[in-house]
XYZ file of N, CA and C in Angstrom:
720
model
N 151.257 -30.834 83.542
C 150.901 -31.185 85.521
C 152.294 -31.528 85.867
N 152.591 -30.599 86.750
C 154.280 -31.001 87.172
C 153.982 -32.182 88.670
N 155.091 -32.757 89.066
C 154.842 -33.588 89.904
C 155.175 -32.721 91.311
N 154.032 -33.106 92.334
C 154.107 -32.205 93.605
C 154.694 -33.264 94.347
N 156.066 -33.129 94.525
C 156.796 -33.893 95.829
C 157.255 -33.170 96.781
N 156.482 -33.501 98.205
C 156.596 -32.607 99.571
C 157.848 -33.263 99.931
N 158.120 -34.451 99.841
C 159.194 -34.834 100.518
C 159.877 -36.085 100.015
N 161.340 -35.909 99.786
C 162.022 -37.537 99.178
C 162.936 -37.752 100.375
N 163.123 -38.771 100.765
C 164.004 -39.378 101.764
C 164.232 -40.791 101.862
N 165.381 -41.329 102.499
C 165.360 -42.660 102.746
C 164.000 -43.112 103.624
N 163.716 -44.343 103.552
C 162.379 -44.945 104.221
C 162.540 -44.426 105.946
N 161.498 -43.883 106.360
C 161.768 -43.497 107.695
C 161.174 -44.933 108.805
N 161.572 -44.973 109.819
C 161.424 -46.141 110.678
C 159.765 -46.353 110.606
N 158.871 -45.339 110.942
C 157.358 -45.743 110.779
C 156.884 -46.240 109.428
N 157.342 -45.621 108.340
C 157.091 -46.492 107.162
C 157.601 -47.801 106.979
N 158.640 -47.845 107.457
C 159.451 -49.025 107.309
C 158.487 -50.144 107.975
N 158.119 -49.771 109.016
C 157.216 -51.088 109.798
C 155.987 -51.230 109.226
N 155.355 -49.480 108.780
C 154.123 -50.111 107.892
C 154.028 -50.785 106.828
N 154.989 -50.633 105.688
C 155.633 -51.335 104.790
C 155.409 -53.036 104.976
N 156.407 -53.361 106.152
C 156.391 -54.697 106.591
C 154.852 -55.467 106.725
N 154.126 -54.551 106.993
C 152.880 -55.148 107.483
C 152.087 -55.195 106.206
N 152.541 -54.972 105.006
C 151.974 -55.024 103.594
C 152.399 -56.196 102.753
N 151.305 -56.607 102.191
C 152.051 -57.994 101.374
C 152.650 -57.018 100.165
N 153.927 -57.516 99.410
C 154.436 -58.851 99.930
C 155.332 -58.947 100.923
N 155.423 -57.976 101.373
C 156.824 -57.653 102.397
C 156.738 -58.490 103.855
N 155.226 -58.679 104.055
C 154.922 -59.290 105.365
C 155.098 -60.783 105.407
N 155.336 -61.306 104.040
C 155.257 -62.607 103.781
C 157.003 -63.255 103.347
N 157.724 -62.272 103.629
C 159.142 -62.541 103.708
C 159.776 -62.255 104.883
N 160.992 -62.725 105.037
C 161.800 -62.440 106.462
C 162.216 -60.770 106.580
N 162.391 -60.432 107.903
C 162.419 -59.159 108.000
C 163.738 -58.764 107.482
N 164.413 -59.480 107.529
C 166.151 -59.247 106.741
C 165.996 -58.761 105.384
N 165.402 -59.725 104.789
C 165.091 -59.612 103.240
C 164.453 -58.299 102.757
N 163.479 -58.014 103.596
C 162.453 -56.799 103.613
C 163.638 -55.629 103.760
N 164.281 -55.465 104.794
C 165.061 -54.633 104.823
C 166.404 -54.635 103.723
N 166.607 -55.588 103.202
C 167.889 -55.389 101.800
C 166.866 -54.652 100.663
N 165.543 -55.122 100.780
C 165.050 -54.636 99.521
C 164.555 -52.904 99.622
N 163.998 -52.534 100.767
C 163.815 -51.131 100.961
C 165.038 -50.435 101.580
N 166.128 -51.045 101.715
C 167.486 -50.069 101.577
C 167.760 -49.503 100.576
N 167.142 -50.034 99.168
C 167.441 -49.112 97.990
C 166.330 -48.150 97.562
N 165.198 -48.082 98.576
C 163.973 -47.032 98.104
C 164.223 -45.868 98.556
N 163.736 -44.959 98.044
C 163.327 -43.725 98.563
C 161.773 -43.399 98.905
N 161.558 -42.640 99.817
C 159.945 -42.293 100.185
C 159.673 -41.316 99.656
N 158.569 -40.667 98.817
C 157.959 -39.803 98.339
C 156.555 -39.541 98.561
N 156.352 -38.546 98.923
C 154.864 -37.911 99.219
C 154.454 -37.083 97.952
N 153.046 -37.512 97.666
C 152.766 -36.938 96.300
C 151.230 -36.125 96.899
N 151.112 -34.657 96.493
C 149.965 -34.004 96.876
C 148.614 -34.888 96.012
N 147.546 -34.414 96.615
C 146.175 -34.990 95.905
C 145.984 -34.140 94.635
N 145.977 -34.852 93.649
C 145.752 -34.422 92.201
C 147.159 -34.428 91.423
N 148.022 -34.327 91.921
C 149.444 -34.541 91.305
C 149.865 -35.781 90.562
N 150.662 -35.695 89.651
C 150.883 -37.039 89.360
C 152.285 -37.210 89.229
N 152.326 -38.824 89.430
C 153.988 -39.385 89.815
C 154.632 -39.454 88.631
N 153.872 -39.915 87.495
C 154.541 -40.170 86.125
C 153.482 -40.009 85.042
N 154.023 -39.313 84.056
C 153.000 -39.000 82.486
C 153.265 -40.272 81.862
N 152.178 -40.318 80.968
C 152.133 -41.415 79.830
C 153.177 -40.839 78.867
N 153.983 -42.058 78.193
C 154.837 -41.614 77.407
C 156.326 -40.936 78.155
N 156.273 -40.822 79.195
C 157.691 -40.475 79.898
C 158.839 -41.391 80.021
N 159.773 -41.274 80.118
C 160.831 -42.500 80.317
C 160.337 -42.982 81.645
N 160.423 -44.582 81.524
C 160.223 -45.269 82.973
C 161.440 -45.554 83.312
N 162.098 -44.741 84.183
C 162.990 -44.633 85.144
C 162.983 -45.191 86.255
N 161.692 -45.370 86.923
C 161.806 -45.828 88.489
C 160.583 -46.745 88.283
N 160.461 -47.618 89.334
C 159.580 -48.472 89.978
C 158.917 -47.938 91.092
N 157.538 -48.301 91.525
C 156.731 -47.834 92.762
C 156.230 -48.723 93.635
N 155.858 -48.479 94.810
C 155.102 -49.117 95.766
C 154.275 -48.374 96.382
N 152.895 -48.544 96.414
C 152.062 -47.349 97.170
C 152.296 -47.859 98.832
N 152.578 -47.196 99.557
C 152.373 -47.272 100.877
C 151.105 -46.672 101.584
N 150.654 -45.520 101.223
C 148.993 -45.181 101.494
C 148.606 -44.188 100.559
N 147.296 -44.051 100.703
C 146.796 -43.031 99.691
C 145.924 -44.046 98.747
N 145.788 -43.354 97.487
C 145.002 -44.060 96.511
C 145.540 -43.349 95.078
N 145.827 -43.883 94.073
C 146.259 -43.407 92.879
C 145.032 -44.200 91.759
N 144.993 -43.284 90.705
C 144.478 -43.964 89.396
C 145.289 -43.769 88.433
N 145.364 -44.596 87.483
C 146.418 -44.909 86.136
C 145.263 -44.739 84.979
N 145.627 -43.495 84.603
C 144.759 -43.205 83.327
C 145.513 -43.218 82.068
N 144.835 -43.501 80.849
C 145.615 -43.465 79.569
C 144.869 -42.840 78.568
N 145.218 -42.181 77.714
C 145.074 -40.991 76.723
C 144.844 -41.868 75.319
N 143.691 -42.017 74.616
C 143.794 -42.751 73.270
C 144.294 -41.794 72.304
N 144.418 -42.315 71.120
C 145.023 -41.559 70.108
C 143.758 -40.212 69.765
N 142.854 -40.255 69.969
C 141.831 -39.290 69.788
C 141.523 -38.438 70.981
N 142.403 -38.527 72.181
C 142.439 -37.865 73.074
C 141.045 -38.151 74.393
N 140.821 -39.363 74.033
C 139.563 -40.089 75.107
C 140.460 -40.459 76.291
N 139.925 -40.431 77.433
C 140.594 -40.880 78.660
C 140.182 -42.321 79.059
N 140.828 -42.848 79.405
C 140.397 -44.321 79.656
C 140.944 -44.595 81.406
N 140.170 -44.752 82.301
C 140.600 -45.305 83.521
C 141.426 -46.762 83.737
N 142.362 -46.968 83.515
C 142.837 -48.248 83.343
C 142.829 -49.119 84.666
N 143.026 -48.675 85.699
C 143.074 -49.532 87.015
C 143.389 -48.395 88.319
N 142.672 -48.640 89.414
C 143.220 -48.108 90.486
C 144.306 -48.643 91.444
N 145.296 -47.845 91.994
C 146.368 -48.445 92.816
C 145.969 -48.396 94.262
N 146.502 -49.212 94.980
C 145.670 -49.201 96.574
C 146.926 -49.616 97.120
N 147.020 -49.395 98.506
C 148.300 -49.577 99.389
C 148.527 -50.934 99.210
N 149.789 -51.379 99.124
C 150.324 -52.738 98.947
C 150.444 -53.092 97.822
N 150.849 -52.112 96.853
C 150.593 -52.380 95.473
C 151.774 -51.663 94.725
N 152.651 -52.748 94.124
C 153.498 -52.166 93.018
C 152.909 -51.453 91.786
N 153.423 -50.622 90.880
C 153.149 -49.667 90.139
C 154.270 -49.214 89.202
N 153.922 -48.754 88.104
C 154.896 -48.593 86.997
C 155.989 -49.514 86.518
N 155.398 -50.504 86.574
C 156.394 -51.688 86.030
C 156.163 -51.715 84.919
N 156.896 -50.564 83.775
C 157.001 -51.006 82.540
C 158.162 -51.772 81.951
N 159.122 -52.069 83.060
C 159.840 -53.227 82.676
C 159.499 -54.606 82.470
N 158.273 -54.768 82.856
C 157.788 -55.976 82.798
C 157.169 -56.367 81.677
N 157.045 -55.248 80.793
C 156.419 -55.260 79.627
C 157.461 -55.363 78.410
N 158.574 -54.887 79.097
C 159.676 -54.740 77.757
C 159.665 -53.249 77.493
N 159.146 -52.462 78.133
C 158.539 -50.938 77.593
C 159.700 -50.075 78.385
N 159.904 -49.131 77.519
C 160.872 -47.990 77.953
C 160.123 -46.609 78.351
N 158.815 -46.771 78.033
C 158.241 -45.723 78.656
C 157.035 -46.228 79.409
N 156.254 -45.153 80.090
C 155.035 -45.484 81.040
C 153.776 -45.544 79.826
N 152.992 -46.647 80.183
C 151.931 -46.661 79.025
C 150.854 -45.961 79.641
N 150.962 -45.139 80.866
C 149.769 -44.646 81.438
C 150.389 -43.692 82.323
N 149.587 -42.510 82.898
C 149.818 -41.504 83.992
C 148.956 -41.933 85.135
N 149.992 -41.863 86.216
C 149.510 -42.141 87.554
C 149.294 -40.751 88.363
N 147.911 -40.900 88.761
C 147.520 -39.659 89.388
C 147.231 -39.781 90.901
N 147.551 -38.968 91.866
C 146.977 -38.961 93.171
C 145.643 -38.739 93.223
N 144.992 -39.646 93.607
C 143.525 -39.158 94.090
C 143.126 -38.410 95.584
N 144.380 -38.906 96.324
C 144.421 -38.095 97.791
C 145.739 -38.206 98.135
N 146.014 -37.217 98.916
C 147.772 -37.210 98.921
C 148.146 -38.623 99.295
N 149.367 -39.030 99.145
C 149.806 -40.856 98.895
C 151.186 -40.601 99.339
N 151.362 -41.689 99.769
C 153.031 -42.044 99.934
C 153.348 -43.078 99.265
N 154.681 -43.025 98.265
C 154.875 -44.408 97.792
C 156.623 -44.158 98.165
N 156.866 -45.741 97.653
C 158.451 -45.872 97.648
C 158.860 -46.184 96.353
N 159.976 -45.875 95.954
C 160.753 -45.286 94.704
C 162.020 -46.210 94.678
N 161.949 -46.933 93.651
C 163.426 -47.601 93.337
C 163.941 -47.011 91.776
N 164.947 -46.819 91.520
C 165.593 -46.850 90.068
C 165.091 -48.103 89.454
N 164.820 -47.765 88.083
C 164.272 -49.101 87.082
C 165.681 -50.119 86.916
N 166.691 -49.390 87.336
C 168.080 -50.313 86.942
C 167.858 -51.334 88.178
N 167.214 -51.196 89.220
C 167.195 -51.929 90.234
C 166.597 -53.228 90.153
N 165.529 -53.305 88.980
C 164.601 -54.380 88.702
C 165.450 -55.607 88.491
N 166.308 -55.767 87.553
C 167.480 -57.139 87.289
C 167.735 -57.598 88.656
N 168.309 -56.457 89.650
C 169.132 -57.104 90.629
C 167.825 -57.708 91.807
N 166.823 -57.124 92.068
C 165.497 -57.641 92.735
C 165.304 -58.633 92.527
N 165.199 -59.000 90.838
C 164.534 -59.971 90.166
C 165.649 -61.620 90.789
N 166.801 -60.918 90.908
C 167.740 -62.177 91.118
C 168.118 -62.337 92.666
N 167.811 -61.388 93.529
C 168.103 -61.515 94.780
C 166.868 -61.818 95.592
N 165.646 -61.109 94.966
C 164.558 -61.076 95.821
C 163.300 -61.681 95.134
N 163.323 -62.882 94.426
C 162.124 -63.474 93.411
C 160.844 -63.375 94.274
N 160.505 -63.719 95.216
C 159.473 -63.666 96.149
C 158.661 -62.519 96.131
N 159.479 -61.443 96.037
C 158.807 -60.035 96.084
C 158.721 -59.377 94.646
N 159.595 -59.921 93.647
C 159.354 -59.725 92.064
C 158.042 -60.094 91.670
N 157.900 -61.440 92.188
C 156.774 -62.493 91.605
C 155.675 -61.803 92.122
N 155.673 -61.362 93.473
C 154.138 -60.755 94.182
C 153.989 -59.362 92.951
N 155.226 -58.894 92.813
C 154.832 -57.594 91.894
C 154.100 -57.920 90.821
N 154.522 -58.711 90.033
C 154.078 -59.530 88.720
C 152.654 -60.008 88.994
N 152.331 -60.504 90.152
C 151.049 -61.250 90.191
C 150.157 -59.920 90.184
N 150.368 -59.030 90.968
C 149.607 -57.471 91.055
C 149.422 -57.314 89.617
N 150.503 -57.204 88.993
C 150.009 -56.555 87.450
C 149.404 -57.214 86.529
N 149.263 -58.635 86.732
C 148.548 -59.537 86.184
C 146.944 -59.600 86.434
N 146.897 -59.058 87.841
C 145.426 -58.680 88.452
C 144.743 -57.537 87.557
N 145.414 -56.426 87.515
C 145.191 -55.548 86.880
C 144.804 -55.503 85.365
N 145.774 -56.512 84.638
C 145.371 -56.744 83.308
C 144.151 -57.366 83.346
N 143.851 -58.558 84.187
C 142.550 -59.625 84.195
C 141.327 -58.525 84.341
N 141.482 -57.461 85.096
C 140.080 -56.406 85.757
C 140.390 -55.663 84.230
N 141.264 -55.215 83.453
C 141.172 -54.464 82.239
C 140.265 -55.700 81.187
N 140.931 -56.661 80.949
C 140.355 -57.627 80.237
C 138.490 -57.954 80.751
N 138.429 -57.669 81.445
C 136.988 -58.140 82.200
C 136.183 -56.696 81.497
N 136.592 -55.815 81.812
C 135.832 -54.634 81.490
C 135.726 -54.064 80.035
N 137.095 -55.015 79.279
C 136.785 -55.052 77.845
C 135.372 -55.629 77.246
N 135.649 -56.903 77.922
C 134.446 -57.839 77.630
C 133.114 -57.124 78.080
N 132.993 -56.435 79.068
C 131.867 -55.872 79.509
C 131.178 -54.889 78.487
N 132.530 -53.806 78.081
C 132.185 -53.224 76.851
C 131.557 -53.550 75.660
N 131.945 -54.652 75.468
C 131.639 -55.115 74.247
C 130.005 -55.741 74.355
N 129.849 -56.318 75.339
C 128.558 -57.027 75.421
C 127.317 -56.711 76.692
N 127.740 -55.884 77.473
C 126.949 -55.639 78.452
C 126.481 -54.083 78.413
N 125.002 -53.725 78.503
C 124.387 -52.774 78.696
C 125.213 -51.460 79.618
N 125.068 -50.345 79.512
C 125.485 -49.474 80.159
C 125.630 -49.681 81.610
N 124.109 -49.906 82.188
C 123.621 -49.592 83.534
C 124.358 -50.794 84.040
N 124.638 -52.247 83.390
C 125.386 -53.196 84.010
C 126.999 -53.088 84.087
N 127.423 -52.125 83.102
C 128.853 -51.608 83.384
C 129.147 -51.044 84.436
N 128.227 -49.799 84.478
C 128.256 -48.939 85.411
C 128.122 -49.788 87.078
N 127.146 -50.831 87.146
C 126.929 -51.394 88.553
C 128.224 -52.379 88.539
N 128.640 -52.858 87.753
C 129.749 -53.718 88.077
C 131.091 -52.918 88.377
N 131.013 -51.853 87.919
C 132.281 -50.974 88.384
C 132.023 -50.554 89.842
N 131.189 -49.965 90.111
C 130.839 -50.099 91.687
C 130.799 -51.032 92.526
N 130.643 -52.157 92.076
C 131.008 -53.447 93.022
C 132.382 -53.673 93.230
N 133.001 -53.727 92.087
C 134.597 -54.007 92.079
C 135.049 -52.746 92.845
N 134.968 -51.580 92.630
C 135.155 -50.593 94.010
C 135.064 -50.819 95.275
N 133.546 -51.440 95.597
C 133.245 -51.609 96.757
C 134.129 -52.589 97.385
N 134.415 -53.944 96.596
C 135.235 -55.161 97.027
C 136.667 -54.823 97.144
N 136.889 -53.928 96.532
C 138.525 -53.628 96.803
C 138.794 -52.440 97.640
N 137.912 -51.597 98.138
C 138.257 -50.324 98.936
C 136.645 -50.104 99.800
N 135.678 -51.018 99.837
C 134.683 -50.675 100.532
C 134.761 -50.888 102.193
N 133.930 -49.824 102.699
C 134.152 -50.075 104.425
C 132.798 -49.775 104.798
N 132.467 -50.897 105.641
C 131.013 -50.500 106.326
C 130.588 -49.312 106.734
N 129.331 -49.007 106.613
C 128.931 -47.672 107.446
C 127.446 -48.415 107.985
N 126.721 -47.574 108.928
C 125.546 -47.780 109.446
C 124.614 -47.903 108.232
N 124.567 -47.155 107.366
C 123.639 -47.648 106.184
C 124.042 -48.638 104.786
N 125.424 -48.989 104.791
C 125.727 -49.652 103.576
C 127.289 -49.848 103.838
N 127.577 -49.666 102.542
C 129.178 -49.952 102.110
C 129.456 -48.712 101.253
N 130.357 -47.951 101.892
C 131.047 -46.613 101.184
C 132.205 -46.992 100.500
N 132.517 -46.531 99.213
C 133.654 -46.653 98.454
C 134.809 -45.768 99.293
N 135.917 -46.344 99.755
C 136.923 -45.840 100.629
C 137.717 -44.708 99.948
N 137.503 -44.121 98.887
C 138.320 -42.916 98.548
C 137.399 -42.130 97.538
N 137.737 -40.926 97.387
C 136.990 -39.870 96.424
C 136.762 -40.578 94.839
N 135.595 -40.778 94.374
C 135.128 -41.224 93.071
C 134.591 -40.398 92.391
N 134.723 -40.076 91.538
C 133.975 -38.907 90.546
C 133.036 -39.642 89.369
N 132.104 -38.924 89.079
C 131.183 -39.328 88.065
C 132.229 -39.783 86.709
N 132.793 -38.695 86.521
C 133.781 -38.829 85.362
C 134.657 -39.908 85.579
N 135.238 -40.375 86.917
C 135.987 -41.670 86.871
C 135.157 -42.800 86.225
N 133.868 -42.971 86.865
C 132.877 -43.882 86.607
C 132.846 -44.262 84.959
N 132.637 -43.029 84.430
C 132.643 -42.869 82.944
C 133.825 -43.711 82.301
N 134.881 -43.020 82.799
C 136.133 -43.570 82.426
C 136.442 -45.175 82.414
N 135.870 -45.504 83.475
C 136.035 -46.852 83.568
C 135.129 -47.845 82.877
N 134.093 -47.078 82.328
C 133.173 -48.243 81.680
C 132.865 -47.708 80.456
N 133.606 -46.782 79.712
C 133.548 -46.675 78.373
C 131.896 -45.903 78.178
N 131.326 -44.772 79.116
C 130.199 -44.348 79.263
C 130.482 -42.914 79.032
N 129.372 -42.376 78.385
C 129.617 -40.635 78.315
C 129.068 -40.450 79.930
N 129.881 -38.919 80.436
C 129.609 -38.664 81.557
C 127.838 -38.320 81.847
N 127.134 -37.696 80.670
C 125.713 -37.613 80.861
C 125.150 -38.806 81.340
N 125.447 -40.112 80.664
C 124.582 -41.123 80.968
C 125.099 -41.805 82.437
N 126.290 -41.603 82.912
C 126.630 -42.220 84.034
C 126.015 -41.161 85.231
N 125.991 -40.068 85.039
C 125.271 -39.003 86.120
C 123.685 -39.200 85.880
N 123.207 -39.303 84.690
C 121.640 -39.835 84.929
C 121.455 -41.179 85.455
N 122.480 -42.211 85.489
C 122.143 -43.474 86.011
C 122.491 -43.324 87.390
N 123.446 -42.531 87.841
C 123.554 -42.654 89.369
C 122.274 -42.034 90.126
N 121.877 -40.645 89.410
C 121.183 -40.019 89.860
C 119.764 -40.929 90.391
N 119.399 -41.734 89.213
C 118.164 -42.508 89.314
C 118.387 -43.430 90.527
N 119.633 -44.122 90.746
C 119.796 -44.929 91.572
C 119.596 -44.354 92.829
N 120.057 -42.769 93.091
C 120.030 -42.521 94.374
C 118.610 -42.363 94.614
N 117.834 -41.911 93.470
C 116.247 -41.697 93.973
C 115.575 -42.818 94.429
N 116.162 -43.977 93.646
C 115.803 -45.313 94.036
C 116.278 -45.939 95.386
N 117.239 -45.328 96.181
C 117.514 -45.640 97.376
C 118.727 -46.714 97.344
N 119.224 -47.077 96.137
C 120.309 -47.861 95.858
C 121.621 -47.383 96.349
N 121.744 -46.296 95.852
C 122.965 -45.220 96.454
C 122.635 -44.060 97.280
N 123.669 -43.799 97.656
C 123.670 -42.331 98.390
C 125.346 -41.718 98.319
N 125.489 -40.410 98.426
C 126.464 -39.869 98.125
C 126.455 -38.398 97.675
N 127.613 -37.669 97.722
C 127.557 -36.596 97.217
C 128.736 -36.432 95.645
N 129.353 -35.115 95.559
C 130.230 -35.104 94.291
C 131.033 -36.104 93.925
N 131.919 -36.416 95.103
C 133.090 -37.468 95.174
C 132.824 -38.542 96.036
N 131.631 -38.828 96.818
C 131.438 -39.926 97.643
C 130.353 -40.747 96.817
N 130.508 -41.899 97.163
C 129.456 -43.085 96.755
C 129.423 -43.888 97.824
N 128.051 -44.221 98.203
C 127.811 -45.091 99.210
C 126.892 -46.140 98.783
N 126.888 -47.343 98.899
C 126.008 -48.291 98.301
C 125.063 -48.699 99.584
N 123.932 -48.412 99.349
C 122.463 -48.774 100.276
C 121.988 -49.797 100.439
N 121.691 -50.436 98.984
C 121.029 -51.599 98.709
C 122.167 -52.409 97.702
N 122.936 -53.259 98.332
C 123.741 -54.086 97.649
C 122.937 -55.013 96.870
N 121.914 -55.753 97.188
C 121.338 -56.800 96.729
C 121.063 -56.285 95.089
N 120.172 -55.035 95.406
C 119.615 -54.416 94.162
C 120.693 -54.121 93.040
N 121.848 -53.537 93.506
C 122.794 -53.138 92.711
C 123.590 -54.430 92.036
N 123.427 -55.539 93.219
C 123.853 -56.949 92.345
C 123.391 -57.267 91.250
N 121.707 -57.170 91.434
C 120.861 -57.632 90.173
C 121.058 -56.739 89.124
N 121.292 -55.456 89.267
C 121.578 -54.554 88.209
C 122.840 -54.773 87.262
N 123.719 -55.426 88.108
C 125.026 -55.879 87.458
C 124.935 -57.241 86.494
N 123.614 -57.624 87.080
C 123.588 -59.143 86.457
C 124.355 -60.149 87.182
N 124.476 -60.038 88.432
C 124.849 -61.082 89.204
C 123.778 -61.638 90.070
N 123.925 -62.934 90.267
C 122.939 -63.910 91.145
C 122.849 -63.237 92.639
C-alpha cells in the first residue's frame, strides 16, 4: 500500500493555532511552540492509506493534528494485531525512543488525517532544546505501552466477552461522544478492528456484538458502534 499524501507544506497559520491548543503545545510558551513547529511539515493522508510501514526505516517522527490512526503489527505467522489507536494531540512513530532504526508497526489512517512531520534527526535537538515537549511525547508512548500490557493480561485471563466489552469501554472513554441514546465511538471501528484488539476471531466478535445489539446494549452499523446501556456493558467487562 502506498502512502497517499495529498499535500505537504510548512505548517499553515490555522493548523499552527490548532496545534497550539493541543497538549503538549498548549502547556508551553508560544515562542517555544513556534520554535518546535518551525522544523515541521504538514501532511494530509487519505482515509485507508498508510503513513509508514512496519519494518521500514524510521526516518521521521509524527504528531497527529486531526483525524484518527491505528497502529497495527503483523506477527511472524501473519496474524494482525491492533497495537493502539492514535488520537489528535498524540505523537507517534517514536521508534528512536526504543533505540530502533525501523518502525515496529504500520500506521493507517482510519479517516482522512492531518499530521506534522519532523525528520528523525531532529529528535536529539528537540530533546535538548525542548525537554517538556519530548517528555510529553514519551508519556504518550508510555500510555500506549500500558494499554498494550493491560490487553496482554486480559488475553491471558479474561473471557472473550470480557475482552470485547473492555475494548469498547476503552474506545468510548478515549473518543466517545454523547448522543440522545447513549455514547457513540467517535470514529469508524470495524468488527475486525475489535477482533485485532482482543485476540479473538472475527466470527466470535461478530456473534458477540450481534447478541449485544439484540439485547439493546449496543447499536450501530458496519463501522459505527454506539453504547446504549453503559451499566450492562461495564458489568460484562467485570467492572463495578
